[in-house]
Coordinates of C-alpha atoms and ligand atoms in Angstrom, one line a residue:
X27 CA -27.1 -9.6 0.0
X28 CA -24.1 -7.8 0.6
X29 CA -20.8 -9.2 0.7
X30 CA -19.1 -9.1 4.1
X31 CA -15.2 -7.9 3.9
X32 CA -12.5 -7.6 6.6
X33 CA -10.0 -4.6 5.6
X34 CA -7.1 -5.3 8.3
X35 CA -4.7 -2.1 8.8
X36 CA -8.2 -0.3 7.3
X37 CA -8.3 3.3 8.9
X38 CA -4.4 3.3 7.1
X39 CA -3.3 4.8 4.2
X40 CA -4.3 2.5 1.3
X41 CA -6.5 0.2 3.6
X42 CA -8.9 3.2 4.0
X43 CA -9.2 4.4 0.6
X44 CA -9.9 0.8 -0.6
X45 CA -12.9 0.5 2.4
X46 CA -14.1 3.5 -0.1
X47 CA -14.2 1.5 -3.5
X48 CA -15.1 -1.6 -1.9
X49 CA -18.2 0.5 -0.2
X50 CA -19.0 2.3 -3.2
X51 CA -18.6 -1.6 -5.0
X52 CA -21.5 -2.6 -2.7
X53 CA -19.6 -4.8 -0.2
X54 CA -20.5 -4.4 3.8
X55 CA -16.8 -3.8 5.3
X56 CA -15.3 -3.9 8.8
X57 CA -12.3 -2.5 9.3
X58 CA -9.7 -4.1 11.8
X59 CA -7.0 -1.7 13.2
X60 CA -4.7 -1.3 16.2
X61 CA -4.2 2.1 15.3
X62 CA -0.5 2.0 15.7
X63 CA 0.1 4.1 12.6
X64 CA -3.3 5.8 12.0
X65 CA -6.3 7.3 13.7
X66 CA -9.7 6.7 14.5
X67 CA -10.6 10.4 13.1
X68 CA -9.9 8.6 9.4
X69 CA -13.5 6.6 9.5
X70 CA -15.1 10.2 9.6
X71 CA -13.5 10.3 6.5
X72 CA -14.6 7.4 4.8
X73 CA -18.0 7.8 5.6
X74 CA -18.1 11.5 4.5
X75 CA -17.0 9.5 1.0
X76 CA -19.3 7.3 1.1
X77 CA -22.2 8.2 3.1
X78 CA -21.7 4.6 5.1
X79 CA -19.7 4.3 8.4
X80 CA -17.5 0.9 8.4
X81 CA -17.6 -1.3 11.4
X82 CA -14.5 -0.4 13.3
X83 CA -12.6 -2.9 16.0
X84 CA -9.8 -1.7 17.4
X85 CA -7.7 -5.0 17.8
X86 CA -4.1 -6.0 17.2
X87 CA -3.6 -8.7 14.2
X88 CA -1.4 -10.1 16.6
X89 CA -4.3 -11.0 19.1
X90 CA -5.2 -14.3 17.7
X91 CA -7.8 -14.8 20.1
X92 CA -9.3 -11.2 19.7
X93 CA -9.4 -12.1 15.5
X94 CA -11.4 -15.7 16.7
X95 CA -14.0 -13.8 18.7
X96 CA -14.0 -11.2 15.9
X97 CA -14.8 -14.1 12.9
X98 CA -17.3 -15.7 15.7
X99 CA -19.1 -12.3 16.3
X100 CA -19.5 -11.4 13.0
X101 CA -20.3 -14.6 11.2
X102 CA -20.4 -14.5 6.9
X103 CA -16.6 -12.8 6.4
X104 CA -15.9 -14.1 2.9
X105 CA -13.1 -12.3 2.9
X106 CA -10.0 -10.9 4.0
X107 CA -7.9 -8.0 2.4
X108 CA -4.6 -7.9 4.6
X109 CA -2.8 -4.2 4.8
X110 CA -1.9 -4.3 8.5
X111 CA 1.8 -4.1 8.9
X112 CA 5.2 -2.2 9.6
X113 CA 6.4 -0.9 6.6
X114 CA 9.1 2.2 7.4
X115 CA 11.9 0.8 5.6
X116 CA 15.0 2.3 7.6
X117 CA 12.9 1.8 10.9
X118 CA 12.8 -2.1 10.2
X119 CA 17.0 -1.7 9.6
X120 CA 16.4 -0.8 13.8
X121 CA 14.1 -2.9 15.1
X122 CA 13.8 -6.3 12.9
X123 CA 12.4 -8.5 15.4
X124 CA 9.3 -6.2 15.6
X125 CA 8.8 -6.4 11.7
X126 CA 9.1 -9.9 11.9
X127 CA 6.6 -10.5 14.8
X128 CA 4.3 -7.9 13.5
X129 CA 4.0 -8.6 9.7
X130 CA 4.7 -12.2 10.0
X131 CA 2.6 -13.5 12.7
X132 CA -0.6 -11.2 12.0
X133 CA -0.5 -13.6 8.3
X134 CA 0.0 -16.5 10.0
X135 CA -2.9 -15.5 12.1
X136 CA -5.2 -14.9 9.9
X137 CA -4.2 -18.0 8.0
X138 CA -4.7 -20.3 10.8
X139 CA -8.7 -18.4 11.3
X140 CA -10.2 -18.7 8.1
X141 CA -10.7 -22.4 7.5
X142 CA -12.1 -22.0 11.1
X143 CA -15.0 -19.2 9.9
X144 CA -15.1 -20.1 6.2
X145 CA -13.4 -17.7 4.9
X146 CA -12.4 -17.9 1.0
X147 CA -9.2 -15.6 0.1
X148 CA -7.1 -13.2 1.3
X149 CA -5.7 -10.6 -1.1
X150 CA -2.4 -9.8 0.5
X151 CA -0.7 -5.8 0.3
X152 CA 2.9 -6.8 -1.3
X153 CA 5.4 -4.6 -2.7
X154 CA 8.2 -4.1 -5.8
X155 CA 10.7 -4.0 -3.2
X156 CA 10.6 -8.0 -3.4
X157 CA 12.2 -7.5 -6.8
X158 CA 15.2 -5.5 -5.4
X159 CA 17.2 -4.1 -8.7
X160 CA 15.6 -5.4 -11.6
X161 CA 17.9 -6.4 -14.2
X162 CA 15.2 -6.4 -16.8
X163 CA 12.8 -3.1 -16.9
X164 CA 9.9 -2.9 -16.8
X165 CA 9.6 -5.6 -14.2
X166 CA 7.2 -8.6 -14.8
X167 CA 5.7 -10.8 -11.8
X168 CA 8.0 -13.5 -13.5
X169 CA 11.4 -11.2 -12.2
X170 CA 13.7 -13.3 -9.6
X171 CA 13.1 -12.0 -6.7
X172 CA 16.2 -10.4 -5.3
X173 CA 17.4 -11.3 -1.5
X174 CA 15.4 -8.4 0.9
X175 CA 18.0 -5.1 0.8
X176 CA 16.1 -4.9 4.2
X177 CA 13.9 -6.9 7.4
X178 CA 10.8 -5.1 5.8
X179 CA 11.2 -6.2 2.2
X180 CA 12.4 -9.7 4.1
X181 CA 8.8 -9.9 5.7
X182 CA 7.3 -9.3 2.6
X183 CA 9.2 -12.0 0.3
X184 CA 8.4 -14.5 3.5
X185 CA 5.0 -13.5 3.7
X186 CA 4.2 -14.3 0.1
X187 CA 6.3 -17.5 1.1
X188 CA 3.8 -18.2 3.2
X189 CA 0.8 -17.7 1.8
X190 CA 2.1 -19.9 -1.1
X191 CA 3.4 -22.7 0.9
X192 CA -0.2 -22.7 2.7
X193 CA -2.0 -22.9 -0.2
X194 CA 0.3 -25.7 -2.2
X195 CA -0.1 -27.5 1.5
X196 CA -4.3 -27.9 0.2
X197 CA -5.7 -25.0 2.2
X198 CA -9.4 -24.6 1.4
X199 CA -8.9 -20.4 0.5
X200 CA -7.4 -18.3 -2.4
X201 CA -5.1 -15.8 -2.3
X202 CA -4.2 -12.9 -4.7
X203 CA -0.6 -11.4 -3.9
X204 CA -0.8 -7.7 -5.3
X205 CA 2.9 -6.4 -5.3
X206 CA 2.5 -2.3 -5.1
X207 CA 5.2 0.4 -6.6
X208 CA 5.0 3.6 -5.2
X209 CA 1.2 4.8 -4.3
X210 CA 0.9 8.3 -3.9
X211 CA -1.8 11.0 -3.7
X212 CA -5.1 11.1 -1.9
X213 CA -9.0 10.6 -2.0
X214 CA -10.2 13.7 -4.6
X215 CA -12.3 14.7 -2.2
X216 CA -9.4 15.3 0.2
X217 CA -11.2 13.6 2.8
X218 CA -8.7 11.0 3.4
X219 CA -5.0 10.4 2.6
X220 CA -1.3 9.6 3.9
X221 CA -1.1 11.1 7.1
X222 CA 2.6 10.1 8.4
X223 CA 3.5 10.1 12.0
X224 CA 6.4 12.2 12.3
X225 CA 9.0 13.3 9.7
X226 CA 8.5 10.9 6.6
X227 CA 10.7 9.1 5.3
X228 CA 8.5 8.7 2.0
X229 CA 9.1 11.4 -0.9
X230 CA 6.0 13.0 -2.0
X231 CA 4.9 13.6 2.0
X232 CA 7.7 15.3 2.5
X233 CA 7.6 17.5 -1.0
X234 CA 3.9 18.5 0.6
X235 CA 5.0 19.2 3.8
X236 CA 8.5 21.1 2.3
X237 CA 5.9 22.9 -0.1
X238 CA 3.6 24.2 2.8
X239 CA 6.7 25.4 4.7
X240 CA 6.8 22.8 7.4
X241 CA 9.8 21.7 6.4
X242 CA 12.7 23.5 5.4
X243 CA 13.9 22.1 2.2
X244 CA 13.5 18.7 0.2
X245 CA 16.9 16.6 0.0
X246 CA 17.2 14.8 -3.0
X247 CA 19.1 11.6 -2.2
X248 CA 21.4 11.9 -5.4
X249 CA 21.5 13.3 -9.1
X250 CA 24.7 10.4 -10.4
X251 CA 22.4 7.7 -11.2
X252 CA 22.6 6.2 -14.6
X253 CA 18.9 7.6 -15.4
X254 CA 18.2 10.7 -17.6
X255 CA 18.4 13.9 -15.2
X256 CA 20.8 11.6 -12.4
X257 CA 17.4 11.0 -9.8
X258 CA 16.2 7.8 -9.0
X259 CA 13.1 6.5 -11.1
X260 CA 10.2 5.2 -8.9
X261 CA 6.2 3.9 -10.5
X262 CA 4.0 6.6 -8.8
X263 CA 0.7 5.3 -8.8
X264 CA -2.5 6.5 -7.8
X265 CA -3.8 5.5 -4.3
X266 CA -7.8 5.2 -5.5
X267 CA -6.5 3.5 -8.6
X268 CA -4.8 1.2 -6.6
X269 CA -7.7 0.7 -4.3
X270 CA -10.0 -0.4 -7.4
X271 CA -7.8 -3.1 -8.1
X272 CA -8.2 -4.5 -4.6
X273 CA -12.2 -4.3 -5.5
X274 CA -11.4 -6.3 -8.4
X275 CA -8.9 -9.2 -6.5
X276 CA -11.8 -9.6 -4.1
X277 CA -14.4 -10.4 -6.8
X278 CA -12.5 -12.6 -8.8
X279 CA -12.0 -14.6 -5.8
X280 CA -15.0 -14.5 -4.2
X281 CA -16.7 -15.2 -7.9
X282 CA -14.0 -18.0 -8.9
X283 CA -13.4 -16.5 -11.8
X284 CA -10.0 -18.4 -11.9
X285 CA -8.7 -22.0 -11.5
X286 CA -5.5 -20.8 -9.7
X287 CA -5.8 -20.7 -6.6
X288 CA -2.8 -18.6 -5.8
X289 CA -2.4 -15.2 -8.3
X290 CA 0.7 -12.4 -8.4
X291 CA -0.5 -9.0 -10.0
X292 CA 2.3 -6.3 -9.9
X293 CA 0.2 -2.8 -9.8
X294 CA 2.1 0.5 -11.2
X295 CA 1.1 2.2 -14.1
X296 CA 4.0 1.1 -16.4
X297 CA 5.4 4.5 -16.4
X298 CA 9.3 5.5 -14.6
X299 CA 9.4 9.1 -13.3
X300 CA 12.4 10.7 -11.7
X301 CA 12.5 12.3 -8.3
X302 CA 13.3 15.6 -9.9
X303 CA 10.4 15.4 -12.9
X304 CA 8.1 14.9 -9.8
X305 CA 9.2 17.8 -8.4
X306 CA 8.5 19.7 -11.4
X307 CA 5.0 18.1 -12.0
X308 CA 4.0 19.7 -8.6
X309 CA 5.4 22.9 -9.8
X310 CA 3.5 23.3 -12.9
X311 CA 0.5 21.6 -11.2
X312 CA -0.2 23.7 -8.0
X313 CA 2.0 26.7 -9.3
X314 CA 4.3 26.0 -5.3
X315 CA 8.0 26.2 -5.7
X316 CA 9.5 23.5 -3.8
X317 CA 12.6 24.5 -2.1
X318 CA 14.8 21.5 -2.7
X319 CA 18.6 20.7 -2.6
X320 CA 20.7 17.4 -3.8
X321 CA 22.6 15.7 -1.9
X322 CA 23.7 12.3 -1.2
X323 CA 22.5 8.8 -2.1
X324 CA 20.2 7.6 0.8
X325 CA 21.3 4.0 1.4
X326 CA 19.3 1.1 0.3
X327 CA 18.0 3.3 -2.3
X328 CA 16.9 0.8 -5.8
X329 CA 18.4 3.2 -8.5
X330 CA 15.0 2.8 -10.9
X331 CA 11.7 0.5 -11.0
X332 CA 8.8 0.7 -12.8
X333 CA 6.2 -2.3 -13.4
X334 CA 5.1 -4.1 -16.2
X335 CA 1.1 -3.9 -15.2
X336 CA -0.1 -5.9 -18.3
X337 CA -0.8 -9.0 -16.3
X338 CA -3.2 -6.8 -14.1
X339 CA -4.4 -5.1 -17.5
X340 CA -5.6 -8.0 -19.0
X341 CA -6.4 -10.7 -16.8
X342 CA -8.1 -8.2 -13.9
X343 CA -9.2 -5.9 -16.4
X344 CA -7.8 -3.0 -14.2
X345 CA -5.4 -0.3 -15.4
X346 CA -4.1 2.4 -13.6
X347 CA -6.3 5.6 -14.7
X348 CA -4.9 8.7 -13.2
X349 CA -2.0 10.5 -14.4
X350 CA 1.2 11.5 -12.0
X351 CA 0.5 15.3 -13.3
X352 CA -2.8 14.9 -12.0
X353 CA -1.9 12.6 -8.8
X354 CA 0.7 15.1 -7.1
X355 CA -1.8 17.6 -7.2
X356 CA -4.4 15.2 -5.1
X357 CA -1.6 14.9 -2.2
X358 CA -1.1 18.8 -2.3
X359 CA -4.7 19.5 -1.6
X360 CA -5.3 16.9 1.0
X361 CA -1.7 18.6 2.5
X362 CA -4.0 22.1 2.8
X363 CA -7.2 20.5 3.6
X364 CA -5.0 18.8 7.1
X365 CA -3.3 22.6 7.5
X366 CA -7.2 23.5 7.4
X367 CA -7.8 21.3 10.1
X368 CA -4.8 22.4 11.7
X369 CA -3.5 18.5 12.1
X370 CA 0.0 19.5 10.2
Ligands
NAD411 P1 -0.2 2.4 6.8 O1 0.8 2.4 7.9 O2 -0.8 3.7 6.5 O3 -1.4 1.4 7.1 C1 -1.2 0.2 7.8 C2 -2.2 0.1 8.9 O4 -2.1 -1.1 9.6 C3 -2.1 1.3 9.9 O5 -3.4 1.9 10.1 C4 -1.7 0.6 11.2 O6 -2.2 1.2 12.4 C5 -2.2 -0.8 11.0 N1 -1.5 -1.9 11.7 C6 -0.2 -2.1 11.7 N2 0.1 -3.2 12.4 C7 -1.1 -3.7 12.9 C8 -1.5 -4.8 13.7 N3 -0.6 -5.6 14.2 N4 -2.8 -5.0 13.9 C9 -3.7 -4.1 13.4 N5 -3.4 -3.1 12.7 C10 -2.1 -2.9 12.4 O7 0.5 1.8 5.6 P2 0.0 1.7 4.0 O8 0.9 2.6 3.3 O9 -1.4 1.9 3.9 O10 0.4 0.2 3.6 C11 -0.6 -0.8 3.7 C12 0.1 -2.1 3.3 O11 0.6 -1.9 2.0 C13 1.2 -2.5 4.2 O12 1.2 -3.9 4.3 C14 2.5 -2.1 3.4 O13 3.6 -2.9 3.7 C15 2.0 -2.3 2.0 N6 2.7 -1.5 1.0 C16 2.7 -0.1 1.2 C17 3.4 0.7 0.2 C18 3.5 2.2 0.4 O14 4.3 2.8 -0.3 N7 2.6 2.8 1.2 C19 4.0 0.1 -0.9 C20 4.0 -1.3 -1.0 C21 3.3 -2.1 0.0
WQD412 C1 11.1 7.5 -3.6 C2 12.3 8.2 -4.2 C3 14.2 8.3 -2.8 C4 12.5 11.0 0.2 C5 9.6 2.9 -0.1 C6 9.8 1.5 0.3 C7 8.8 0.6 -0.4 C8 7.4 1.1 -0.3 C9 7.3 2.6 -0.8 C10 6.4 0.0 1.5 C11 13.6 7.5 -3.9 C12 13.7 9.7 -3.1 C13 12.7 10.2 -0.9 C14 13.2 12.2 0.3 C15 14.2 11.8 -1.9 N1 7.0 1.1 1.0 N2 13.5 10.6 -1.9 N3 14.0 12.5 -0.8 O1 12.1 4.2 -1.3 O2 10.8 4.0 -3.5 O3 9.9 2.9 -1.5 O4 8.3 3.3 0.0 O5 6.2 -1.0 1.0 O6 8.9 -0.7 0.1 O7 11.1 1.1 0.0 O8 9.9 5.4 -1.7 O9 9.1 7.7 -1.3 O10 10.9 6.7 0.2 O11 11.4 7.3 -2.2 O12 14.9 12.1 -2.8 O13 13.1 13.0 1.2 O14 12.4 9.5 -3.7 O15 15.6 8.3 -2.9 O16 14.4 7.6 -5.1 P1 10.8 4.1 -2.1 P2 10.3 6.8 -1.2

């Protein structure tokens, strides 16, 4: 009998390429999704991948009511992988009340729901950006975490907060906190991807956009860093990698393979790469130049991050597989494939 599997914020960026693994895993998934950040076009996607169309509700996270009547439709949810959220870093600088309403209170909702419908853990999308500036690197789940450098890495450190104060409080679920670095890249079958509304504000979108010529020229926020060549140093990691390890959270709950009911994994690949070695991976992978100038620090910018991954290694069993080399190129052909389509 296949295992039923809500995938909030699903037809988004990571959310949809995990609905992939977790179909391919054998799980039956519905995917919730306002849509406020993504399209409905993307679940043509997914099931080109996997030859089985999700479930789809269009429904807001903050519609508590609209999530009860979802659980009570759809009875035999085990459980709940939580990706819906703001997460444009200088936009939650702007508007910080909507972070908080938005990535706090679709938590809380979902919290409140699943002793109601029986549902038995939550893995929760969390980021590196909790740790701020490490002092030590590579950064262990044991780091301090740093106060927020902004509202959205603020929701973040709450949300985990709250899913750990709910659980110590004797909730009857489990919860596995995976903290993500910096997931880049796309389906290799180019069917699905990062599709950013407007300009991004993230690097490698931009590079592939700057690379196609819709963009001018890539500004590198600063070369006076204390790292090698001057650029900041970022964990790329593989999108599908990352998805697999959401496949593997889910089991382990849903299969008790631990006593704890509350579990941190950071997921990177262990490996710091510069700004401008990404740029010059894409080069030498795709053969584009990548017009490209440097110029100032971008504010709020951690100078360099990359993850200590060996909890994930050895107690999930997951590692990340795929090489930045090889990753870059996956965003630049899902870049021509949505030029193909004549979406960007
Ligand atoms: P995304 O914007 O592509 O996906 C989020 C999805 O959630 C979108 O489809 C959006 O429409 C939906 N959504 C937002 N608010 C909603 C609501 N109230 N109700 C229903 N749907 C809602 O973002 P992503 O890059 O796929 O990130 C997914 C999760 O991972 C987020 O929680 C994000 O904070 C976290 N994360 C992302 C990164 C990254 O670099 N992309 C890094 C660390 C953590
Ligand atoms: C990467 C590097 C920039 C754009 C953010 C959030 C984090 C997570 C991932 C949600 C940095 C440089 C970028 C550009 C550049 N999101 N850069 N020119 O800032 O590491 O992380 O996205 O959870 O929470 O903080 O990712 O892709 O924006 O930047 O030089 O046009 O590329 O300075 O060093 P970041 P990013």
């Amino acid at each position: 009998m296949k295992q039923k599997i809500l995938v909030t914020g699903g037809t988004g960026y990571i959310g949809s390429h995990t609905v992939v693994e977790l179909q391919n895993a054998g799980y039956d998934v519905i995917i919730v999704d306002n849509l406020s950040n993504s399209n409905a076009e993307v679940i043509d996607g997914i099931e080109k991948i996997s030859g089985i169309r999700p479930l789809f509700a269009e429904l807001d996270c903050n519609d508590k009511e609209g999530l009860n009547k979802l659980f009570t439709e759809n009875p035999g949810i085990k459980g709940i992988i939580h990706f819906a959220a703001s997460k444009a870093v200088g936009e939650s600088v702007q508007k910080p009340l909507l972070y908080y309403r938005n990535n706090l209170v679709t938590l809380i909702n979902l919290l409140e729901l699943m002793p109601q419908h029986g549902i038995e853990g939550i893995v929760f999308s969390s980021s590196c950006t909790v740790y701020g500036q490490p002092d030590i690197l590579p950064v262990t789940e044991d780091a301090p975490i740093k106060p927020a450098l902004s509202p959205y890495g603020n929701t973040k450190q709450i949300n985990e907060e709250i899913i750990r104060d709910t659980i110590y409080a004797g909730a009857d679920f489990k919860s596995i906190i995976l903290r993500y670095f910096n997931p880049i890249g796309a389906h290799p079958s180019a069917e699905i991807g990062e599709l950013p509304n407007g300009v991004p504000q993230n690097l490698v979108p931009f590079l592939t956009q700057t690379a196609l010529g819709i963009r001018k020229e890539l500004s590198v926020f600063g070369d006076d860093y204390d790292t090698p060549d001057g650029s900041c140093i970022r964990d790329y990691i593989n999108v599908a990698d990352l998805a697999k390890a959401h496949v593997i959270a889910i089991e382990r709950m849903l299969e008790n393979k631990s006593e704890d009911k509350l579990e941190i994994f950071n997921l990177g690949t262990g490996r710091g790469v510069s700004v401008l070695e990404l740029i010059n991976a894409f080069e030498k992978g795709t053969g584009v130049k990548v017009p490209y100038k440097i110029v100032g620090r971008r504010e709020g910018d951690i100078e360099k991050v990359w993850a200590n991954p060996e909890r994930a290694n050895k107690v999930l069993g997951w590692t990340a597989k795929e090489s930045v080399e090889d990753t870059i190129v996956t965003a630049w052909n899902w870049q021509l494939k949505l030029r193909e389509r004549g979406i960007q």
